[in-house]
Coordinates of C-alpha atoms in Angstrom, one line a residue:
X1 CA -23.8 -14.9 -2.9
X2 CA -26.4 -15.1 -0.1
X3 CA -26.3 -13.5 3.3
X4 CA -24.5 -16.5 4.8
X5 CA -21.7 -16.1 2.2
X6 CA -21.1 -12.5 3.2
X7 CA -21.8 -13.1 6.9
X8 CA -20.4 -16.6 7.8
X9 CA -21.6 -16.2 11.4
X10 CA -25.2 -16.8 10.1
X11 CA -24.1 -20.2 8.6
X12 CA -22.1 -21.0 11.8
X13 CA -25.2 -20.6 13.9
X14 CA -27.5 -22.5 11.5
X15 CA -25.1 -25.5 11.4
X16 CA -24.0 -25.5 15.0
X17 CA -24.2 -28.8 16.8
X18 CA -25.2 -29.1 20.4
X19 CA -22.5 -31.6 21.2
X20 CA -19.9 -28.9 20.5
X21 CA -21.2 -26.6 23.3
X22 CA -19.3 -28.0 26.2
X23 CA -16.0 -28.2 24.3
X24 CA -16.4 -24.7 23.0
X25 CA -17.1 -23.3 26.5
X26 CA -14.2 -25.1 28.1
X27 CA -11.9 -24.0 25.3
X28 CA -13.1 -20.4 25.7
X29 CA -12.3 -20.5 29.4
X30 CA -8.8 -21.9 28.8
X31 CA -8.2 -19.4 26.0
X32 CA -9.1 -16.5 28.3
X33 CA -6.1 -17.3 30.5
X34 CA -4.0 -16.4 27.5
X35 CA -6.1 -13.6 26.0
X36 CA -5.9 -11.4 29.1
X37 CA -2.2 -11.2 29.8
X38 CA -1.2 -11.1 26.1
X39 CA -3.8 -8.5 25.3
X40 CA -2.4 -6.2 28.1
X41 CA 1.2 -6.9 27.2
X42 CA 0.8 -6.3 23.5
X43 CA -1.0 -3.1 24.1
X44 CA 1.9 -1.8 26.1
X45 CA 4.2 -3.0 23.4
X46 CA 2.3 -0.7 21.0
X47 CA 2.8 2.2 23.4
X48 CA -0.8 2.1 24.7
X49 CA -2.5 1.6 28.1
X50 CA -2.9 -2.1 29.0
X51 CA -6.6 -1.8 29.4
X52 CA -7.0 -1.0 25.7
X53 CA -5.6 -4.4 24.9
X54 CA -8.6 -6.0 26.6
X55 CA -11.0 -3.7 24.8
X56 CA -9.4 -4.7 21.5
X57 CA -9.5 -8.4 22.4
X58 CA -13.2 -8.4 23.2
X59 CA -14.4 -6.5 20.1
X60 CA -12.2 -8.2 17.5
X61 CA -13.3 -11.6 18.7
X62 CA -16.9 -10.7 18.4
X63 CA -16.4 -9.0 15.0
X64 CA -14.5 -12.0 13.6
X65 CA -17.1 -14.5 15.0
X66 CA -19.7 -12.7 12.8
X67 CA -17.7 -12.1 9.6
X68 CA -14.8 -14.5 9.8
X69 CA -15.0 -17.8 7.7
X70 CA -12.7 -20.0 9.9
X71 CA -14.1 -22.1 12.7
X72 CA -10.9 -22.1 14.6
X73 CA -8.8 -18.9 14.0
X74 CA -8.4 -16.6 17.0
X75 CA -7.7 -12.9 16.5
X76 CA -6.3 -10.4 18.9
X77 CA -3.5 -7.9 19.6
X78 CA -0.3 -9.3 18.1
X79 CA 3.3 -9.1 19.0
X80 CA 4.4 -8.5 15.4
X81 CA 2.0 -5.6 15.0
X82 CA 2.8 -3.9 18.3
X83 CA 6.1 -2.2 17.2
X84 CA 4.5 -1.2 13.9
X85 CA 1.6 0.5 15.7
X86 CA 4.1 2.2 18.1
X87 CA 6.2 3.4 15.1
X88 CA 3.2 5.1 13.6
X89 CA 1.4 6.4 16.6
X90 CA 4.1 7.6 19.0
X91 CA 5.8 10.1 16.6
X92 CA 2.4 11.7 16.2
X93 CA 1.6 12.1 19.9
X94 CA 2.5 15.5 21.4
X95 CA 5.6 15.7 23.4
X96 CA 5.3 14.4 26.9
X97 CA 3.1 11.5 25.8
X98 CA -0.7 11.8 25.9
X99 CA -2.3 8.3 26.4
X100 CA -5.7 9.5 25.2
X101 CA -4.2 11.0 22.0
X102 CA -2.2 7.8 21.4
X103 CA -5.4 5.7 21.9
X104 CA -7.3 7.9 19.5
X105 CA -4.7 7.6 16.8
X106 CA -4.3 3.9 17.3
X107 CA -8.1 3.5 16.9
X108 CA -8.0 5.5 13.7
X109 CA -5.2 3.3 12.5
X110 CA -7.3 0.2 13.3
X111 CA -10.3 1.7 11.4
X112 CA -8.1 2.4 8.4
X113 CA -6.7 -1.2 8.5
X114 CA -10.2 -2.5 8.7
X115 CA -11.5 -0.5 5.8
X116 CA -8.5 -1.4 3.6
X117 CA -8.7 -5.0 4.4
X118 CA -12.5 -5.1 3.8
X119 CA -12.2 -3.3 0.5
X120 CA -9.3 -5.6 -0.6
X121 CA -11.5 -8.6 0.4
X122 CA -14.4 -7.3 -1.7
X123 CA -12.0 -6.7 -4.6
X124 CA -10.6 -10.3 -4.2
X125 CA -7.1 -9.1 -3.6
X126 CA -6.1 -12.0 -1.3
X127 CA -3.0 -12.6 -3.6
X128 CA -1.4 -9.5 -2.0
X129 CA -0.3 -11.9 0.8
X130 CA 2.2 -13.2 -1.8
X131 CA 4.2 -10.0 -1.7
X132 CA 6.2 -11.3 1.2
X133 CA 8.2 -14.3 0.2
X134 CA 9.2 -17.0 2.8
X135 CA 12.8 -15.7 3.0
X136 CA 11.7 -12.1 3.5
X137 CA 9.2 -13.2 6.1
X138 CA 11.9 -15.1 8.0
X139 CA 14.2 -12.1 7.9
X140 CA 11.5 -9.6 8.7
X141 CA 10.3 -11.7 11.7
X142 CA 13.9 -12.2 13.0
X143 CA 14.5 -8.4 12.8
X144 CA 11.1 -7.8 14.6
X145 CA 12.0 -10.4 17.3
X146 CA 15.3 -8.6 18.0
X147 CA 13.6 -5.2 18.0
X148 CA 10.9 -6.4 20.5
X149 CA 13.4 -8.1 22.7
X150 CA 15.6 -5.0 23.0
X151 CA 12.6 -2.7 23.6
X152 CA 11.4 -4.9 26.5
X153 CA 14.7 -5.3 28.4
X154 CA 14.4 -2.0 30.3
X155 CA 10.9 -3.0 31.5
X156 CA 12.3 -6.3 32.6
X157 CA 14.9 -4.6 34.6
X158 CA 12.5 -2.1 36.1
X159 CA 13.5 1.2 34.4
X160 CA 12.7 3.2 31.3
X161 CA 15.0 3.9 28.4
X162 CA 14.2 6.1 25.5
X163 CA 15.8 5.6 22.1
X164 CA 15.0 6.0 18.4
X165 CA 15.7 2.7 16.6
X166 CA 17.3 -0.5 17.6
X167 CA 20.8 0.8 18.0
X168 CA 19.8 3.8 20.1
X169 CA 17.5 1.6 22.3
X170 CA 20.4 -0.8 22.9
X171 CA 22.7 2.1 23.9
X172 CA 20.0 3.5 26.2
X173 CA 19.5 0.1 27.8
X174 CA 23.3 -0.4 28.3
X175 CA 23.6 3.2 29.8
X176 CA 20.8 2.5 32.2
X177 CA 22.3 -0.7 33.4
X178 CA 25.7 0.9 33.7
X179 CA 24.2 3.8 35.7
X180 CA 22.8 1.3 38.2
X181 CA 19.1 1.9 37.3
X182 CA 18.2 -1.8 37.4
X183 CA 15.7 -2.6 40.1
X184 CA 16.7 -6.0 41.6
X185 CA 13.1 -6.8 42.6
X186 CA 11.8 -6.0 39.2
X187 CA 14.5 -8.0 37.5
X188 CA 13.9 -10.9 39.8
X189 CA 10.2 -11.2 39.2
X190 CA 10.6 -10.5 35.4
X191 CA 13.2 -13.3 35.1
X192 CA 11.0 -15.6 37.2
X193 CA 8.1 -15.1 34.8
X194 CA 10.2 -15.4 31.7
X195 CA 12.0 -18.6 32.8
X196 CA 8.7 -20.1 33.9
X197 CA 7.0 -19.4 30.5
X198 CA 10.0 -20.8 28.6
X199 CA 10.4 -23.9 30.7
X200 CA 6.7 -24.8 30.7
X201 CA 6.4 -24.2 27.0
X202 CA 9.4 -26.4 26.4
X203 CA 8.7 -29.3 28.8
X204 CA 5.0 -29.1 29.7
X205 CA 3.3 -27.5 26.7
X206 CA -0.2 -28.6 27.8
X207 CA 0.0 -26.3 30.9
X208 CA -1.0 -22.7 30.2
X209 CA 2.5 -21.2 30.7
X210 CA 1.5 -17.6 30.5
X211 CA -1.3 -18.0 33.1
X212 CA 1.0 -19.8 35.5
X213 CA 3.6 -17.1 35.1
X214 CA 1.0 -14.3 35.7
X215 CA -0.5 -16.0 38.7
X216 CA 3.0 -16.7 40.1
X217 CA 4.1 -13.1 39.6
X218 CA 1.0 -11.7 41.3
X219 CA 1.6 -14.1 44.2
X220 CA 5.2 -12.9 44.5
X221 CA 4.0 -9.3 44.3
X222 CA 1.6 -9.7 47.1
X223 CA 3.9 -11.8 49.2
X224 CA 6.9 -9.5 49.1
X225 CA 5.0 -6.2 48.5
X226 CA 6.9 -5.5 45.4
X227 CA 5.1 -2.2 44.8
X228 CA 6.8 -0.9 47.9
X229 CA 10.2 -1.9 46.5
X230 CA 9.8 0.3 43.4
X231 CA 8.3 -2.4 41.1
X232 CA 5.7 -0.9 38.8
X233 CA 2.3 -2.7 39.0
X234 CA -0.6 -2.8 36.5
X235 CA -2.9 -1.3 39.2
X236 CA -6.8 -1.5 39.1
X237 CA -8.3 -1.4 35.6
X238 CA -11.2 0.9 34.6
X239 CA -14.5 -0.8 35.2
X240 CA -16.7 -1.8 32.3
X241 CA -16.3 -1.2 28.6
X242 CA -15.6 2.2 26.9
X243 CA -18.4 4.0 25.0
X244 CA -18.8 3.8 21.2
X245 CA -16.2 6.3 19.9
X246 CA -15.7 7.3 16.3
X247 CA -12.0 7.5 15.6
X248 CA -10.6 10.7 14.2
X249 CA -7.3 12.3 13.2
X250 CA -6.1 15.5 11.6
X251 CA -5.2 15.8 7.9
X252 CA -1.6 16.4 9.0
X253 CA -1.6 12.9 10.6
X254 CA -3.5 11.2 7.8
X255 CA -0.5 10.5 5.6
X256 CA 1.6 8.6 8.1
X257 CA -1.4 6.8 9.4
X258 CA -2.3 5.6 5.9
X259 CA 1.3 4.4 5.2
X260 CA 1.3 2.5 8.5
X261 CA -2.1 1.0 7.8
X262 CA -1.0 -0.3 4.5
X263 CA 2.1 -2.0 6.0
X264 CA 0.1 -3.4 8.9
X265 CA -2.6 -4.7 6.5
X266 CA 0.1 -6.6 4.5
X267 CA 1.7 -8.1 7.6
X268 CA -1.7 -9.1 9.1
X269 CA -2.9 -10.5 5.8
X270 CA 0.3 -12.6 5.3
X271 CA 0.2 -13.9 8.9
X272 CA -3.5 -14.7 8.6
X273 CA -3.3 -16.6 5.3
X274 CA -0.4 -18.7 6.4
X275 CA -1.9 -19.5 9.8
X276 CA -5.3 -20.2 8.3
X277 CA -3.7 -22.5 5.7
X278 CA -1.8 -24.4 8.4
X279 CA -4.9 -25.0 10.6
X280 CA -7.2 -25.6 7.7
X281 CA -4.9 -28.5 6.5
X282 CA -5.4 -30.1 9.9
X283 CA -9.2 -29.8 10.0
X284 CA -9.9 -30.5 6.3
X285 CA -11.3 -27.0 5.8
X286 CA -10.6 -24.8 2.8
X287 CA -9.0 -21.3 3.1
X288 CA -11.3 -18.6 1.8
X289 CA -8.7 -15.9 1.5
X290 CA -10.9 -13.0 0.4
X291 CA -13.5 -13.7 3.1
X292 CA -10.7 -13.9 5.6
X293 CA -9.7 -10.4 4.6
X294 CA -13.3 -9.3 5.2
X295 CA -13.4 -11.0 8.6
X296 CA -10.1 -9.4 9.7
X297 CA -11.4 -6.1 8.4
X298 CA -14.6 -6.4 10.4
X299 CA -12.6 -7.3 13.5
X300 CA -10.4 -4.2 13.1
X301 CA -13.4 -1.9 12.5
X302 CA -15.2 -3.3 15.6
X303 CA -12.2 -2.9 17.8
X304 CA -11.5 0.7 16.5
X305 CA -15.0 1.9 17.5
X306 CA -14.3 1.0 21.2
X307 CA -10.8 2.4 21.7
X308 CA -9.1 -0.6 20.1
X309 CA -6.1 -0.9 17.8
X310 CA -5.1 -3.1 14.8
X311 CA -5.2 -6.8 15.3
X312 CA -4.2 -10.0 13.5
X313 CA -4.5 -13.7 13.7
X314 CA -2.5 -15.3 16.6
X315 CA -1.0 -18.7 15.9
X316 CA -0.3 -19.4 19.6
X317 CA -3.8 -18.5 20.7
X318 CA -5.3 -20.5 17.8
X319 CA -3.2 -23.5 18.8
X320 CA -4.4 -23.2 22.4
X321 CA -8.0 -23.1 21.3
X322 CA -7.5 -26.1 19.0
X323 CA -5.7 -28.1 21.7
X324 CA -8.5 -27.3 24.2
X325 CA -11.2 -28.8 21.9
X326 CA -12.6 -25.7 20.2
X327 CA -15.1 -26.5 17.5
X328 CA -16.4 -23.1 16.4
X329 CA -16.0 -19.3 16.9
X330 CA -18.2 -19.7 20.1
X331 CA -14.8 -20.3 21.8
X332 CA -13.8 -16.7 21.0
X333 CA -17.2 -15.4 22.0
X334 CA -16.9 -17.2 25.4
X335 CA -13.4 -15.6 25.8
X336 CA -14.7 -12.2 25.1
X337 CA -17.7 -12.6 27.5
X338 CA -15.4 -13.7 30.3
X339 CA -13.2 -10.6 29.8
X340 CA -16.3 -8.4 29.9
X341 CA -17.4 -10.0 33.1
X342 CA -14.0 -9.5 34.6
X343 CA -14.0 -5.8 33.7
X344 CA -17.5 -5.2 35.0
X345 CA -17.3 -7.2 38.3
X346 CA -13.7 -7.6 39.2
X347 CA -11.6 -4.9 37.5
X348 CA -9.0 -5.1 40.3
X349 CA -8.2 -8.7 39.7
X350 CA -4.9 -7.9 38.1
X351 CA -3.9 -4.8 40.0
X352 CA -0.9 -6.5 41.7
X353 CA 0.5 -7.9 38.4
X354 CA 4.1 -6.5 38.0
X355 CA 4.9 -4.7 34.8
X356 CA 8.2 -6.7 34.4
X357 CA 6.0 -9.9 34.1
X358 CA 4.2 -8.3 31.2
X359 CA 7.6 -7.6 29.7
X360 CA 8.4 -11.2 30.1
X361 CA 5.3 -12.2 28.3
X362 CA 6.3 -10.0 25.3
X363 CA 9.9 -11.3 25.3
X364 CA 8.7 -14.9 25.3
X365 CA 6.5 -14.0 22.3
X366 CA 9.4 -12.3 20.5
X367 CA 11.5 -15.4 20.9
X368 CA 8.7 -17.4 19.2
X369 CA 8.8 -15.0 16.3
X370 CA 12.4 -15.7 15.5
X371 CA 13.2 -18.5 13.1
X372 CA 16.9 -19.3 13.5
X373 CA 16.5 -22.9 12.2
X374 CA 14.7 -21.5 9.1
X375 CA 17.6 -19.1 8.5
X376 CA 20.1 -21.9 8.8
X377 CA 18.2 -24.0 6.3
X378 CA 18.2 -21.1 3.8
X379 CA 22.0 -20.9 4.2
X380 CA 22.3 -24.6 3.4
X381 CA 19.8 -24.8 0.6
X382 CA 19.9 -21.5 -1.2
X383 CA 22.5 -18.8 -0.5
X384 CA 20.7 -16.1 -2.5
X385 CA 17.5 -16.6 -0.5
X386 CA 19.6 -16.5 2.7
X387 CA 21.0 -13.1 1.6
X388 CA 17.5 -11.8 0.9
X389 CA 16.5 -12.9 4.4
X390 CA 19.5 -11.2 6.0
X391 CA 18.8 -8.0 4.0
X392 CA 15.2 -8.0 5.3
X393 CA 16.5 -8.6 8.8
X394 CA 18.9 -5.7 8.6
X395 CA 16.2 -3.5 7.1
X396 CA 14.0 -4.0 10.2
X397 CA 16.9 -3.8 12.7
X398 CA 18.6 -0.8 11.2
X399 CA 15.9 1.2 9.5
X400 CA 13.0 0.6 11.8
X401 CA 9.8 -1.5 11.6
X402 CA 7.9 0.5 9.0
X403 CA 10.8 1.1 6.6
X404 CA 11.6 -2.6 7.3
X405 CA 8.3 -3.9 5.9
X406 CA 8.8 -1.6 2.9
X407 CA 12.3 -3.0 2.4
X408 CA 11.0 -6.6 2.8
X409 CA 8.3 -6.1 0.2
X410 CA 10.8 -4.5 -2.1
X411 CA 13.2 -7.4 -1.7
X412 CA 10.5 -9.9 -2.4
X413 CA 9.6 -8.1 -5.6
X414 CA 13.2 -7.6 -6.6
X415 CA 13.9 -11.3 -6.0
X416 CA 11.1 -12.2 -8.4
X417 CA 12.4 -9.7 -10.9
X418 CA 15.9 -11.1 -10.6
X419 CA 14.7 -14.6 -11.6
X420 CA 12.9 -13.2 -14.6
X421 CA 15.9 -10.9 -15.5
X422 CA 18.5 -13.7 -15.3
X423 CA 16.5 -17.0 -15.7
X424 CA 18.0 -20.4 -16.0
X425 CA 19.1 -21.3 -19.5
X426 CA 20.2 -24.6 -21.0
X427 CA 21.5 -26.2 -24.1
X428 CA 19.7 -29.6 -24.6
X429 CA 20.9 -32.9 -25.9
X430 CA 19.7 -36.6 -26.1
X431 CA 20.6 -39.3 -23.6
X432 CA 20.1 -42.9 -24.6
X433 CA 18.6 -44.1 -21.3
X434 CA 16.0 -41.2 -20.9
X435 CA 13.2 -40.0 -23.0
X436 CA 13.1 -36.4 -24.2
X437 CA 16.0 -33.8 -24.3
X438 CA 18.0 -32.7 -21.3
X439 CA 20.4 -30.1 -20.0
X440 CA 23.9 -30.9 -21.3
X441 CA 25.3 -29.3 -18.1
X442 CA 23.6 -32.0 -16.0
X443 CA 24.2 -34.6 -18.7
X444 CA 27.6 -33.8 -20.3
X445 CA 27.6 -37.1 -22.3
X446 CA 24.3 -36.2 -24.0
X447 CA 24.3 -36.6 -27.8
X448 CA 23.8 -33.7 -30.2
X449 CA 22.9 -33.2 -33.8
X450 CA 25.7 -31.4 -35.8
X451 CA 24.3 -28.2 -37.2
X452 CA 21.5 -28.0 -34.6
X453 CA 21.4 -26.3 -31.2
X454 CA 18.4 -26.8 -28.9
X455 CA 18.2 -24.0 -26.3
X456 CA 15.7 -23.6 -23.4
X457 CA 15.0 -20.2 -21.7
X458 CA 13.1 -20.7 -18.4
X459 CA 11.1 -17.4 -18.2
X460 CA 8.6 -15.2 -20.0
X461 CA 10.5 -13.2 -22.7
X462 CA 10.0 -9.6 -21.7
X463 CA 11.8 -6.3 -21.8
X464 CA 13.9 -7.1 -18.7
X465 CA 15.5 -10.2 -20.1
X466 CA 15.4 -9.6 -23.9
X467 CA 19.0 -8.5 -24.0
X468 CA 20.1 -11.6 -22.0
X469 CA 18.2 -13.9 -24.4
X470 CA 19.7 -12.1 -27.5
X471 CA 23.3 -12.2 -26.2
X472 CA 23.0 -16.0 -25.4
X473 CA 21.6 -16.8 -28.9
X474 CA 24.5 -14.7 -30.5
X475 CA 27.0 -16.8 -28.5
X476 CA 25.4 -20.1 -29.6
X477 CA 25.4 -18.9 -33.2
X478 CA 29.3 -18.6 -33.0
X479 CA 29.7 -22.2 -31.7
X480 CA 31.4 -24.9 -33.8
X481 CA 30.3 -26.5 -35.9
X482 CA 28.3 -23.6 -37.1
X483 CA 24.6 -24.2 -36.4
X484 CA 22.1 -24.1 -39.3
X485 CA 19.2 -24.1 -36.8
X486 CA 18.9 -22.8 -33.3
X487 CA 15.7 -24.4 -31.9
X488 CA 14.1 -22.6 -29.0
X489 CA 12.4 -25.0 -26.6
X490 CA 9.7 -22.4 -25.9
X491 CA 7.4 -24.2 -23.5
X492 CA 8.7 -22.3 -20.4
X493 CA 8.2 -19.0 -22.3
X494 CA 4.8 -17.9 -21.1
X495 CA 4.8 -14.5 -22.6
X496 CA 6.5 -12.3 -25.3
X497 CA 6.1 -8.6 -24.9
X498 CA 6.6 -5.8 -27.5
X499 CA 10.2 -5.2 -26.5
X500 CA 11.0 -8.9 -26.9
X501 CA 9.1 -9.1 -30.2
X502 CA 11.2 -6.3 -31.6
X503 CA 14.3 -8.1 -30.4
X504 CA 13.3 -11.4 -32.0
X505 CA 12.7 -9.6 -35.3
X506 CA 16.1 -8.0 -35.4
X507 CA 17.8 -11.1 -34.1
X508 CA 16.2 -13.3 -36.7
X509 CA 17.4 -11.0 -39.5
X510 CA 20.9 -10.9 -38.0
X511 CA 21.0 -14.8 -37.9
X512 CA 19.6 -15.2 -41.4
X513 CA 22.4 -13.0 -42.7
X514 CA 24.9 -15.5 -41.1
X515 CA 23.1 -18.5 -42.5
X516 CA 21.4 -19.6 -39.3
X517 CA 17.7 -19.9 -38.8
X518 CA 15.8 -19.3 -35.6
X519 CA 13.3 -22.0 -35.0
X520 CA 10.6 -22.2 -32.3
X521 CA 9.1 -25.4 -30.8
X522 CA 6.4 -26.0 -28.2
X523 CA 5.1 -22.4 -28.1
X524 CA 1.9 -22.2 -26.0
X525 CA -1.2 -21.2 -28.0
X526 CA -1.6 -17.8 -26.2
X527 CA 2.0 -16.9 -27.0
X528 CA 1.7 -18.0 -30.6
X529 CA -1.3 -15.8 -31.0
X530 CA 0.8 -12.9 -29.7
X531 CA 3.5 -13.8 -32.2
X532 CA 1.0 -13.6 -35.0
X533 CA -0.4 -10.2 -33.8
X534 CA 3.2 -8.8 -33.7
X535 CA 3.5 -10.1 -37.3
X536 CA 6.8 -11.8 -36.5
X537 CA 5.9 -14.5 -39.1
X538 CA 6.8 -12.0 -41.7
X539 CA 10.4 -12.3 -40.5
X540 CA 10.5 -15.8 -38.9
X541 CA 9.6 -18.4 -41.5
X542 CA 6.2 -19.9 -40.6
X543 CA 7.6 -23.3 -41.4
X544 CA 10.0 -22.8 -38.5
X545 CA 7.3 -23.2 -35.9
X546 CA 6.9 -26.8 -34.6
X547 CA 4.4 -28.2 -32.0
X548 CA 7.1 -30.3 -30.3
X549 CA 10.9 -30.6 -30.1
X550 CA 10.7 -34.0 -31.6
X551 CA 9.0 -32.6 -34.7
X552 CA 11.6 -29.9 -35.1
X553 CA 14.4 -32.5 -34.7
X554 CA 12.8 -34.8 -37.2
X555 CA 12.4 -32.0 -39.8
X556 CA 16.0 -31.0 -39.4
X557 CA 17.3 -34.6 -39.8
X558 CA 15.1 -35.1 -42.9
X559 CA 16.4 -31.9 -44.4
X560 CA 20.1 -32.4 -43.6
X561 CA 20.5 -36.1 -43.0
X562 CA 22.3 -35.3 -39.7
X563 CA 22.7 -38.1 -37.1
X564 CA 23.2 -38.0 -33.3
X565 CA 26.8 -37.9 -32.2
X566 CA 28.6 -37.8 -28.9
X567 CA 30.1 -34.5 -27.8
X568 CA 33.7 -33.9 -28.6

């Protein structure tokens, strides 16, 4: 692979077309109106100063522009990562809260995420995104949305409420409201911003809702002097960019940071692959999963070196860039440049922005994370998947964000294991109006051959389901009339492990003693070679292996003279 393969930014510059320039610049300016308020809001969601959200936004956009393969994806601070960052960083910060210590730990977390992601990309581990199934993603995001919503309600009402976990945070919020801590001015401007965002997103989606809400909130703050009424304002931002700073942490903190980094990496990777796939389908591009991991890793590393924190792909910001005419990563570079110019020349531009308005931005984002229609569809289409989704939701809501992601991954893996453990099984018969052999449960009038049972087992035959397979064959051997052959339609069986091989050997001996033969048809070549290595042909008659079900049926009919008959 050449330099352009490892550094897609080189290819992007070499293939850039001049006619894209105006569209990219305009899209970058429009995108900035979303980057600034969301970057600040999501930094505070992560328990960090708002300014660090802007530092993070600038550096991750530049890092991805160089190493990211997608022309259109926009990275930045993300609402789904904010609670995870806070869950890792805040417990490690000394009591009383030290913003500088929190920033240092968040930067170290970003560096670790970047290194893990880059190493995984180099090792071609993009398949790790599959560890979160769709139902667990829906449940996890629903739990995350509720967690974010509850955490931002005190800010919306103008007071602070401390609590560990969703239940305690809810109780703290209710106690604060009951004690009369709500600031009417703060609640008013917060609700104004939230309703404005939701209404514009619903009815006028082409208008930058977040920008309008931010500008409107600043106008209200200046007009009514909300600061004098106890409403917390953002205040002037530090001028310029921070110096290059190598993140560091103590060995005592390393374990929790690493665990958090792994969880954040998985969520970020899953989000990025799904978002990249969605937008690539629209533009005719191909998703380069491993290079995406490298691009996200580079973005995280770049941000971490300048007091930034972990980032991910943003579907909303990517959609804004696409709708604004973006053609390349120059859009993100323009956005980063505008933010730098703002920090250098007009750092006080947002000093009158009310904090409740930032809370409204986060709450609006949390509502977009929730997928209630998707949950309803799971209920209608597949109840087991619905239960998995609900379990993931409860894991996040009751255990916390980090344990929740562990629970979500565990549920995904267990759900796969469940399908292998108890796979679908079917007895097959012949229907006159269809070719082949079909499940007699679906076609109860299917004809069968007396003395022959065809059985299909829809899973690899391994240690986890060997007993299930054996018990089902034993039941079939007891059926009337007594079967002479039990033919396994083995095409779905993609593997046979040692445990299953031992089970087949003892089962075949057991059936032979009862006058029944175990016959295998349609075995895949790799599985047949394993059967030979296990020396199962010393037990199972080599003549009882057939390339197709039709061949097995023809051999049985020639041997016995049996003819098809309708079921009794």
